[in-house]
Coordinates of C-alpha atoms in Angstrom, one line a residue:
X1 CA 77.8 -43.1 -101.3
X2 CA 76.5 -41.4 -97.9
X3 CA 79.0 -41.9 -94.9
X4 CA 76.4 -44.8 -93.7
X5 CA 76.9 -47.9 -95.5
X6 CA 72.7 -48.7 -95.3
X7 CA 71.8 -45.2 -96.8
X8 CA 72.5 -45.2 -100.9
X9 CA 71.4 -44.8 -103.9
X10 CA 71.4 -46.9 -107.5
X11 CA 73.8 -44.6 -108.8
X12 CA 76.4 -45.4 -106.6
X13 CA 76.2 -48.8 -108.3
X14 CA 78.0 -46.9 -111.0
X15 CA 81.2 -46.3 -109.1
X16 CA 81.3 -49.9 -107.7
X17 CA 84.9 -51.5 -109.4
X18 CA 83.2 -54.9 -111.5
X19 CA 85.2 -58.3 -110.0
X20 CA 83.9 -59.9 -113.5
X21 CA 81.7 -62.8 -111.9
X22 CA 78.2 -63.5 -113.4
X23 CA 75.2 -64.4 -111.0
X24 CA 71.5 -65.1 -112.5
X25 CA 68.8 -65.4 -109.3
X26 CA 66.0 -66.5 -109.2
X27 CA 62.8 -66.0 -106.9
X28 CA 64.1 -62.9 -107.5
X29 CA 61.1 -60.3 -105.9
X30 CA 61.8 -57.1 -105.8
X31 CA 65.6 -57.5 -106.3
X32 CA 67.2 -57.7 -102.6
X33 CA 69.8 -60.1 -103.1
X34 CA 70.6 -58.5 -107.1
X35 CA 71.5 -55.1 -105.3
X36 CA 73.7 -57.1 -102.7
X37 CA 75.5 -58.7 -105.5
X38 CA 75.7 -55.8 -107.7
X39 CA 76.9 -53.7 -104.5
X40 CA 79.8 -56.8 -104.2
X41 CA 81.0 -56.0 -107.7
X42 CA 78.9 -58.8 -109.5
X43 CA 77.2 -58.3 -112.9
X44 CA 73.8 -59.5 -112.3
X45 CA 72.3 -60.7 -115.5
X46 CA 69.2 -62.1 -115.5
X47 CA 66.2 -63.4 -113.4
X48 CA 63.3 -65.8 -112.7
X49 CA 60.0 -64.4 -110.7
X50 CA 56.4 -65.7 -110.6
X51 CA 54.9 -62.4 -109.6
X52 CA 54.5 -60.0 -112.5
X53 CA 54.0 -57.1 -110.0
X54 CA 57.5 -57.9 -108.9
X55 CA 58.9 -58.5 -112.0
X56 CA 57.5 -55.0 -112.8
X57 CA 59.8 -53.8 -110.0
X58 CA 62.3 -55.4 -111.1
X59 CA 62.9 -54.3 -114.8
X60 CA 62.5 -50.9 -113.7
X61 CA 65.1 -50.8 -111.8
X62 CA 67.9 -53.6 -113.2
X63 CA 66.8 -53.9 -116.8
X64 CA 67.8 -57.2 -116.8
X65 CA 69.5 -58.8 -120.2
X66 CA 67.5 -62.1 -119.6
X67 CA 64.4 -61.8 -117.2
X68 CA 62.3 -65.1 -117.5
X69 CA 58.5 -64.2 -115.8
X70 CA 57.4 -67.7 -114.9
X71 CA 57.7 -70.2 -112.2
X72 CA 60.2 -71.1 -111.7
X73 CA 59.2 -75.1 -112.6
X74 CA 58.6 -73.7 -115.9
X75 CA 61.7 -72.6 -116.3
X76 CA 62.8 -75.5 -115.6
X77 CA 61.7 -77.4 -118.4
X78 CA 63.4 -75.3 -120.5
X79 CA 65.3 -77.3 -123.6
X80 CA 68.8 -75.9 -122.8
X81 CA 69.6 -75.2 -126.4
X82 CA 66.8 -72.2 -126.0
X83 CA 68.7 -70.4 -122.9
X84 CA 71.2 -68.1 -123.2
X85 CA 74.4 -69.6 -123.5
X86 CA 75.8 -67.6 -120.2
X87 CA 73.7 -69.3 -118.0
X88 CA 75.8 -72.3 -118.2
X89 CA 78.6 -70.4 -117.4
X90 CA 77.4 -68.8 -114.4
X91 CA 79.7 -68.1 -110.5
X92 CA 76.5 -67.6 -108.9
X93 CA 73.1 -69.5 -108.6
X94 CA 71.2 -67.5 -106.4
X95 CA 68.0 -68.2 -105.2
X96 CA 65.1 -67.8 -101.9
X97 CA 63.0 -70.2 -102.2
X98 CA 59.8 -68.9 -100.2
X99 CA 59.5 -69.9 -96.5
X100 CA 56.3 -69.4 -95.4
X101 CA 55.3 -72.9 -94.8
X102 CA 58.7 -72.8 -92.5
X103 CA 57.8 -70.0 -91.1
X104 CA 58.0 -70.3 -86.4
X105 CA 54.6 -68.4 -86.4
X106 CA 51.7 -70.7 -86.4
X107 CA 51.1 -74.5 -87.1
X108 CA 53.4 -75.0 -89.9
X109 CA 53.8 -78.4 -89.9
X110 CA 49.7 -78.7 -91.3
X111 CA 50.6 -76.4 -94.1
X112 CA 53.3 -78.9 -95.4
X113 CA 52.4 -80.9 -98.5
X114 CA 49.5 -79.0 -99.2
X115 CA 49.2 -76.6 -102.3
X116 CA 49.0 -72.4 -101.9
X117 CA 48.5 -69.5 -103.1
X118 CA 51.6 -67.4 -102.1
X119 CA 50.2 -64.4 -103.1
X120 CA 47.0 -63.3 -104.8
X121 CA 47.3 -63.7 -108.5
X122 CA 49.7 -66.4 -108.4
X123 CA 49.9 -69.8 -109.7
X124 CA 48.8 -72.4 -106.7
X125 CA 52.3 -73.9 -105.7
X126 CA 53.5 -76.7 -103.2
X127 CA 56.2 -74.2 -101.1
X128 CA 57.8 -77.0 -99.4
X129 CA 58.7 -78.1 -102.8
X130 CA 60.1 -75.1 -104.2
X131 CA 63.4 -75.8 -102.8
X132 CA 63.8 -79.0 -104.9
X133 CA 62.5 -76.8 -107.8
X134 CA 65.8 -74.2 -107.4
X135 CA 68.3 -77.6 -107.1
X136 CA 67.0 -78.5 -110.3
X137 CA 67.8 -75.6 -111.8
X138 CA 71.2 -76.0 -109.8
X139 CA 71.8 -79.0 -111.7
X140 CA 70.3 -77.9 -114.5
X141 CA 73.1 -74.5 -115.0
X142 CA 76.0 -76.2 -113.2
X143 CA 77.3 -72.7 -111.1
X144 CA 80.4 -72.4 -109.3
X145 CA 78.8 -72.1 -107.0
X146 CA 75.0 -71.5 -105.4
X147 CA 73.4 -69.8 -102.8
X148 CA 69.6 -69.6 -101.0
X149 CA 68.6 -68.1 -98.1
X150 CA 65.7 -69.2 -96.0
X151 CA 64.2 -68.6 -92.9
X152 CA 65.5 -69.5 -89.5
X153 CA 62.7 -71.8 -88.8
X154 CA 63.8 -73.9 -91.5
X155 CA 66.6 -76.1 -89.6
X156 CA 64.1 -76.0 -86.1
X157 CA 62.4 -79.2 -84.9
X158 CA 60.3 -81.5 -87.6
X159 CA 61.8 -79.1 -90.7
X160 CA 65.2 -81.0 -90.0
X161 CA 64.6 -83.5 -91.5
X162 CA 63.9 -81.5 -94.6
X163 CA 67.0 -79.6 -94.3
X164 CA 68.7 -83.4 -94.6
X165 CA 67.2 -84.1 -98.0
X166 CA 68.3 -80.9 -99.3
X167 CA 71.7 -81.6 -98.1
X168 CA 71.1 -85.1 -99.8
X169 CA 70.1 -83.6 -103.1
X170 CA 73.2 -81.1 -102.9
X171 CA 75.5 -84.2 -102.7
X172 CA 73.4 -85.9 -104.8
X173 CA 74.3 -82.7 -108.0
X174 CA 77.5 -82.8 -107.3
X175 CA 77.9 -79.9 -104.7
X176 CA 79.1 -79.9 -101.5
X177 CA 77.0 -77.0 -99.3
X178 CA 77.7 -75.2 -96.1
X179 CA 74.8 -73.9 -93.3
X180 CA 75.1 -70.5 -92.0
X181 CA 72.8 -69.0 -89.5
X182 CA 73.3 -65.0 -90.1
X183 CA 72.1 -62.2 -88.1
X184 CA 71.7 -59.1 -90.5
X185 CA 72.0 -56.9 -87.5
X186 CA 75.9 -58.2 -87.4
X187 CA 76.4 -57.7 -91.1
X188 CA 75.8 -53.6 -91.1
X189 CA 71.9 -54.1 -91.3
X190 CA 69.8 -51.9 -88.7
X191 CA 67.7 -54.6 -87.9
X192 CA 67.5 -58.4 -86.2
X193 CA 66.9 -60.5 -88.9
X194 CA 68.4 -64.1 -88.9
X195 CA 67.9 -66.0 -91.6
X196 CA 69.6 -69.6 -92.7
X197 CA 72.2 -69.4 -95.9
X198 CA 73.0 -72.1 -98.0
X199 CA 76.4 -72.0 -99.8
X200 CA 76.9 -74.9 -101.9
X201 CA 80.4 -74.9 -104.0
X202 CA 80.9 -77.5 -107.1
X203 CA 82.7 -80.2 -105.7
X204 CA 85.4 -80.3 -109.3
X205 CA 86.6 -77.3 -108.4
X206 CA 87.8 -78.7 -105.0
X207 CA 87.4 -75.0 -102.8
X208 CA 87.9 -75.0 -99.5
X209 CA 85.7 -74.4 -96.6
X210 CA 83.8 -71.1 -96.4
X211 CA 84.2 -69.0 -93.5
X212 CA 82.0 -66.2 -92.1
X213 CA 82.5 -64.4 -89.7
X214 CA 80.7 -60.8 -89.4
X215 CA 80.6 -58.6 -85.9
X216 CA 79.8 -55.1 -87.0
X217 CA 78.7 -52.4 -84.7
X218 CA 74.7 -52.9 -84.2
X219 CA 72.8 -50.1 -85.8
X220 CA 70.1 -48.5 -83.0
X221 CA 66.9 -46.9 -84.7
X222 CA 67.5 -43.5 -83.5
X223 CA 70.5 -43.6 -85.9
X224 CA 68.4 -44.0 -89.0
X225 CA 64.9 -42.3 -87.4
X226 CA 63.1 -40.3 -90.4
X227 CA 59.6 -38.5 -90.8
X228 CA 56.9 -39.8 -89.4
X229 CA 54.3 -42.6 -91.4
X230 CA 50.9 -42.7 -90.1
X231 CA 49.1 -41.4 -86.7
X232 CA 47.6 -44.5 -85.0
X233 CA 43.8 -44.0 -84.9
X234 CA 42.9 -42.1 -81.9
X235 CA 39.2 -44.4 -81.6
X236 CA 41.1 -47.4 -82.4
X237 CA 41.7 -50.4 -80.1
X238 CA 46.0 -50.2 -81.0
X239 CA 45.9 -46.3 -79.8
X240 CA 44.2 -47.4 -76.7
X241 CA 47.0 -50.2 -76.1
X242 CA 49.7 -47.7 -77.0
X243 CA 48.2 -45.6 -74.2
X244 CA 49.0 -48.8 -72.1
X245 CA 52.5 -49.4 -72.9
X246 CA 55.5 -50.1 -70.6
X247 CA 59.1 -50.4 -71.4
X248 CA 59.7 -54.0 -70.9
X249 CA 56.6 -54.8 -74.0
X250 CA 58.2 -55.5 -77.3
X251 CA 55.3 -55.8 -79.4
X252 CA 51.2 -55.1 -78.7
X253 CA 50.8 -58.8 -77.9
X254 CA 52.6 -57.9 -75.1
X255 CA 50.8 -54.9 -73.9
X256 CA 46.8 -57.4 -74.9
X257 CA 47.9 -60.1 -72.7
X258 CA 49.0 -58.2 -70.1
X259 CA 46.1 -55.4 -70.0
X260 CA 43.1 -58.4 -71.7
X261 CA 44.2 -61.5 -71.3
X262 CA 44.6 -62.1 -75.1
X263 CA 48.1 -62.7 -77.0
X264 CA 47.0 -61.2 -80.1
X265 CA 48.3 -58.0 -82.0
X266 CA 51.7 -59.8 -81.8
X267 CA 53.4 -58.6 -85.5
X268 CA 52.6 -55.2 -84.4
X269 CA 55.9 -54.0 -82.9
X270 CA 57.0 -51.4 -80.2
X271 CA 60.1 -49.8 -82.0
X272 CA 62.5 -48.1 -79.5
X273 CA 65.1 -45.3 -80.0
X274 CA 67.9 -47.1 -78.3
X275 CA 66.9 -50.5 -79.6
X276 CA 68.0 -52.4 -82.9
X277 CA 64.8 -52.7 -84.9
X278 CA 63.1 -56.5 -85.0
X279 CA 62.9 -58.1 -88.3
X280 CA 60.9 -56.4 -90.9
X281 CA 58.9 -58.9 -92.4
X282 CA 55.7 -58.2 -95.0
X283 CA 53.0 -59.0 -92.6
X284 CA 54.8 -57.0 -89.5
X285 CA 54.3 -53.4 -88.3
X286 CA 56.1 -50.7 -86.4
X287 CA 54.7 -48.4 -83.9
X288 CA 56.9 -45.6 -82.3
X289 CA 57.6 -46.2 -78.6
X290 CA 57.6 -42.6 -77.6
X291 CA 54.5 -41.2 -80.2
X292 CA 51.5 -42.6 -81.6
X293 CA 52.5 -43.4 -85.3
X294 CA 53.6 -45.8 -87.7
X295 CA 57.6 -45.4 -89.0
X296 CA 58.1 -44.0 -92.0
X297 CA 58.8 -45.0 -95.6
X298 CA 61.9 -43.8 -95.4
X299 CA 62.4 -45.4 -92.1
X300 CA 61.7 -48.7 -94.1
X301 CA 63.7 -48.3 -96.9
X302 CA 66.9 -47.8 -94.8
X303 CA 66.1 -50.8 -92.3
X304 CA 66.2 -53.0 -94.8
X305 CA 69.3 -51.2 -96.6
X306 CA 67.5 -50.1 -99.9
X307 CA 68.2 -47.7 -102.1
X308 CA 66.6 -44.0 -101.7
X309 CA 65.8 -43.7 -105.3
X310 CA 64.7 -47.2 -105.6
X311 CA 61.2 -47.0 -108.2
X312 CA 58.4 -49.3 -105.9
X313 CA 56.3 -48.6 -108.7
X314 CA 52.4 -49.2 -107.6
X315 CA 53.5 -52.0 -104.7
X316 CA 53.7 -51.4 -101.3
X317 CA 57.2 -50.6 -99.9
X318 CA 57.2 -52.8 -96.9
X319 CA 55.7 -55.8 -99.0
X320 CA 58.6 -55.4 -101.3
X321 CA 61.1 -55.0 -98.5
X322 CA 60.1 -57.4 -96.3
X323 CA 59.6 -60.1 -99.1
X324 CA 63.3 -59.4 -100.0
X325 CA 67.2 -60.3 -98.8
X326 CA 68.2 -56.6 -97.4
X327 CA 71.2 -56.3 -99.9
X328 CA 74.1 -55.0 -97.5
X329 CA 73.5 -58.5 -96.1
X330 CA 74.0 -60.2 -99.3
X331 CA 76.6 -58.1 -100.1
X332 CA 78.9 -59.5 -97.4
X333 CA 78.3 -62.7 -98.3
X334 CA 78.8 -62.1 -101.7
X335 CA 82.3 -60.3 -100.8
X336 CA 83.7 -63.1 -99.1
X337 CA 82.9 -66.0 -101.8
X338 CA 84.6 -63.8 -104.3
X339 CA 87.7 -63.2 -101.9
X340 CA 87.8 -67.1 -100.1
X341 CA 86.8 -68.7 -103.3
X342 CA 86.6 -67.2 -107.2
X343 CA 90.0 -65.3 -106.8
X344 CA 91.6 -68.3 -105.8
X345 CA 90.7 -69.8 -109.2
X346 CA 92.5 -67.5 -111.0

């Protein structure tokens, strides 16, 4: 493994010593959260995902033993006599639920309750529901424990009351869960990403309290800088805001209302050597501060701790990235349930 933690490669999977606990994930995209666990020691062993794209992505790159591609209300249903027997013994229930209908950008509340299309090609889907979906399958499977990650906006203003019934439910199964606000950037990640963890433990096995604590160094972009992606149109309206720029504007929203009057342009981001790179999210860009062009691939990859050799396939590499748990963040989650809870049931 390279001497940064964020820079590897599947292979070095291979030399990773096995703790012997069994996780099965679902909403599983492009496999974010599997390489965190895998990275912790874990034997990852199956999925659910919608998207076949994804689950395209996926197989290529874990050859799962039991991938189911359906949603995951499908799955659901289910007789358990026609699952695989290990899926009733699993440690690990994992699980992100998407969060765009939670999402701080926008009038989220108006999207709640209604149906939508995720993603082009996919089944029409009430998100707000999806949640609910996953405990079901938390009761369903009966895990040690389970685990879903979400965004930040999730336990902000109306959504609370949301949060509550999922809380409720959790009780409701049999579980008692734990809220953790996590900032990637603290976990070895080089970027600000915060995102809300759920970490529910089966209440029979009477485990204590999780704790997590993570303070690692923050990671500035200059440390992971690669390449170059692609030059900003020089007849385009963002080259002519980049012309504009100041050092105190983090994103061209920024740069538009102060040079036009307009907030708009906002998910385009100014990315700055000595800076710790915002959250990369699907929808979001990155502009060099100091030269007219997009970041890299590479540059993308590593942000979000994948792997170099990882196979994209025919998808786009920020869609997959962005869509996904970077997995050096999962993986410290994932190290600390297996040292504060499953060797303690030994």
């Amino acid at each position: 493994m390279s001497q940064h933690e964020y820079i590897w490669s599947l292979n070095d999977l291979q030399r990773v010593p096995k703790n012997g606990r069994k996780v099965f994930t679902t909403f599983s995209c492009g496999g974010g959260s599997t390489m965190g666990y895998k990275l912790a020691g874990y034997d990852v062993i199956g999925n659910v995902e919608i998207d076949p794209q994804m689950m395209a992505i996926y197989r290529a790159n874990h050859n799962p033993r039991f991938p189911f591609l359906m949603p995951i209300q499908q799955f659901k249903t289910i007789p358990d006599s026609d699952l695989p027997s290990e899926l009733f013994d699993l440690d690990i229930l994992d699980g992100s639920p998407p969060c765009s209908v939670f999402s701080t950008a926008g009038k989220r509340e108006e999207k709640w309750g209604g149906e939508f299309h995720f993603r082009e090609g996919q089944a029409k889907q009430r998100l707000d529901d999806l949640f609910f979906d996953y405990l079901d399958v938390v009761e369903k499977l009966r895990p040690k424990v389970a685990v879903a990650e979400n965004v930040k906006g999730m336990i902000l203003g109306n959504a609370k009351g949301y949060v509550k019934l999922v809380i409720e439910r959790f009780n409701e199964i049999g579980y008692d869960v734990q809220l953790f606000i996590l900032n990637a950037a603290t976990m070895g990640v080089p970027q600000k990403r915060e995102r809300v963890f759920f970490v529910a433990r089966r209440r029979d096995l009477c485990l204590p309290k999780l704790v997590l604590n993570f303070n690692e160094r923050p990671i500035l972009y200059s440390e992971f800088r690669s390449g170059r992606g692609r030059p900003l149109d020089r007849g385009g309206k963002t080259y002519q805001r980049w012309l504009k720029r100041r050092p105190i504007d983090r994103d061209f929203g920024d740069i538009g209302q102060r040079e036009e009057g307009k907030d708009s342009n906002f998910n385009t981001i100014l990315i700055k050597d000595h800076k710790v790179a915002n959250t990369l999210a699907s929808n979001s860009w990155f502009v060099r501060y100091d030269e007219p062009y997009f970041i890299s691939e590479q540059d993308i990859i590593r942000m979000q701790t994948f792997p170099q050799d990882y196979d994209f396939l025919d998808a786009d590499v920020q869609y997959v990235c962005g869509m996904s748990v970077p997995p050096v963040m999962m993986k410290r989650i994932a190290q600390q349930i297996d040292a504060q809870w499953f060797s303690k049931l030994q």
